Amino acid sequence: TGRGMDMRKNTLSAALFVFFVYLLSTSAVIYAEENVFNFENYTCTIADEKITITDFDTSYSGYVSIPSHINGYPVTEIGDNAFEDCKDLTGILIPEGVTHIGNSAFSHCRGAEEISLPDSLLSIGNDAFLYCDSLKSVIIPENADDVGNGAFEKCYALENVTILFDVFLNM
């Protein structure tokens, strides 16, 4: 009977261990889901006290000025496909503090004639502005040294691209 009791204790211990592992993994999933929230026309995620905009209401029309802070946290990224197919946007102001624009983030924003990029921008993803048919000019800030493939492909109205950069001369 001593062996039977030890076996039941081991089985109970193993079951409790599995149960606690399950609770911890479920808590992690719930925690991750709590980091996704809606703010006005935006869907956002928060990580490391920074906001990434992951989606935007495609029915919105007119000029959009993306906020620099949401719920007290800085907006630092525009996620992949976040504004994709926002056909009725006429202009987009991306605030100072945003460092990354994701892949296809603004693709097919066919009505956008104006896009203002911040000096803080470091990278622009692949196809970020693909098929922004009405976009007439863009200024790429000097810190944006990573511009993805096809970032401005099929921007048929694009007449002026200015790339700002620092020149260091060794004399």
CSV table of C-alpha atoms in Angstrom, one decimal, residues 23-111:
chain,number,residue,atom,x,y,z
A,23,LEU,CA,-2.8,28.3,-16.4
A,24,LEU,CA,0.5,30.0,-17.0
A,25,SER,CA,0.3,29.5,-20.8
A,26,THR,CA,-3.4,30.7,-20.8
A,27,SER,CA,-2.4,33.8,-18.8
A,28,ALA,CA,0.3,34.6,-21.4
A,29,VAL,CA,-2.3,34.3,-24.2
A,30,ILE,CA,-4.8,36.5,-22.3
A,31,TYR,CA,-2.0,39.0,-21.6
A,32,ALA,CA,-1.1,39.2,-25.2
A,33,GLU,CA,-4.7,39.7,-26.3
A,34,GLU,CA,-5.1,42.5,-23.7
A,35,ASN,CA,-2.3,44.4,-25.6
A,36,VAL,CA,-4.6,44.8,-28.6
A,37,PHE,CA,-7.1,47.6,-28.4
A,38,ASN,CA,-9.1,50.0,-30.5
A,39,PHE,CA,-8.8,53.8,-30.4
A,40,GLU,CA,-11.1,55.9,-32.6
A,41,ASN,CA,-10.5,54.5,-36.2
A,42,TYR,CA,-7.3,52.6,-35.2
A,43,THR,CA,-6.5,49.1,-34.0
A,44,CYS,CA,-3.3,49.2,-32.0
A,45,THR,CA,-0.9,47.0,-30.1
A,46,ILE,CA,1.2,48.0,-27.2
A,47,ALA,CA,4.6,46.5,-26.4
A,48,ASP,CA,7.5,47.9,-24.4
A,49,GLU,CA,5.3,51.0,-23.7
A,50,LYS,CA,5.2,51.8,-27.5
A,51,ILE,CA,2.3,51.7,-29.9
A,52,THR,CA,2.1,50.0,-33.3
A,53,ILE,CA,-0.9,50.8,-35.4
A,54,THR,CA,-2.0,47.5,-36.9
A,55,ASP,CA,-5.3,48.5,-38.7
A,56,PHE,CA,-7.3,51.5,-39.8
A,57,ASP,CA,-11.0,51.9,-40.8
A,58,THR,CA,-10.9,51.5,-44.6
A,59,SER,CA,-14.2,53.4,-44.9
A,60,TYR,CA,-12.6,56.6,-43.6
A,61,SER,CA,-12.3,59.4,-46.2
A,62,GLY,CA,-10.3,62.7,-46.2
A,63,TYR,CA,-7.1,63.7,-44.6
A,64,VAL,CA,-5.8,61.6,-41.7
A,65,SER,CA,-3.3,63.0,-39.1
A,66,ILE,CA,-2.0,59.9,-37.2
A,67,PRO,CA,-1.7,60.8,-33.5
A,68,SER,CA,1.8,60.9,-32.0
A,69,HIS,CA,0.5,59.4,-28.7
A,70,ILE,CA,-2.4,57.1,-27.9
A,71,ASN,CA,-3.4,56.6,-24.3
A,72,GLY,CA,-0.2,58.3,-23.2
A,73,TYR,CA,2.1,56.0,-25.2
A,74,PRO,CA,4.1,57.1,-28.2
A,75,VAL,CA,3.2,55.8,-31.7
A,76,THR,CA,6.4,54.4,-33.1
A,77,GLU,CA,5.3,52.0,-35.9
A,78,ILE,CA,2.8,51.6,-38.6
A,79,GLY,CA,2.4,47.9,-39.0
A,80,ASP,CA,2.2,45.7,-42.1
A,81,ASN,CA,-1.0,46.4,-44.1
A,82,ALA,CA,-2.3,48.8,-41.5
A,83,PHE,CA,-3.8,51.3,-43.9
A,84,GLU,CA,-4.0,49.0,-46.9
A,85,ASP,CA,-7.0,49.7,-49.2
A,86,CYS,CA,-7.9,53.1,-47.6
A,87,LYS,CA,-8.9,54.3,-51.0
A,88,ASP,CA,-10.6,57.5,-49.9
A,89,LEU,CA,-7.7,59.0,-47.9
A,90,THR,CA,-6.6,62.3,-49.5
A,91,GLY,CA,-3.6,62.9,-47.4
A,92,ILE,CA,-1.6,61.3,-44.6
A,93,LEU,CA,0.4,62.9,-41.9
A,94,ILE,CA,2.7,60.5,-40.1
A,95,PRO,CA,3.9,62.0,-36.8
A,96,GLU,CA,7.3,62.6,-35.4
A,97,GLY,CA,8.3,59.6,-33.4
A,98,VAL,CA,7.3,57.0,-35.9
A,99,THR,CA,10.5,55.0,-36.8
A,100,HIS,CA,9.1,52.2,-39.0
A,101,ILE,CA,6.5,51.9,-41.7
A,102,GLY,CA,5.6,48.2,-42.4
A,103,ASN,CA,5.3,46.2,-45.6
A,104,SER,CA,2.2,47.3,-47.7
A,105,ALA,CA,1.3,49.7,-44.8
A,106,PHE,CA,-0.4,52.2,-47.2
A,107,SER,CA,-0.7,50.2,-50.4
A,108,HIS,CA,-3.7,50.9,-52.5
A,109,CYS,CA,-4.4,54.3,-50.8
A,110,ARG,CA,-5.3,55.5,-54.3
A,111,GLY,CA,-6.7,58.9,-53.4
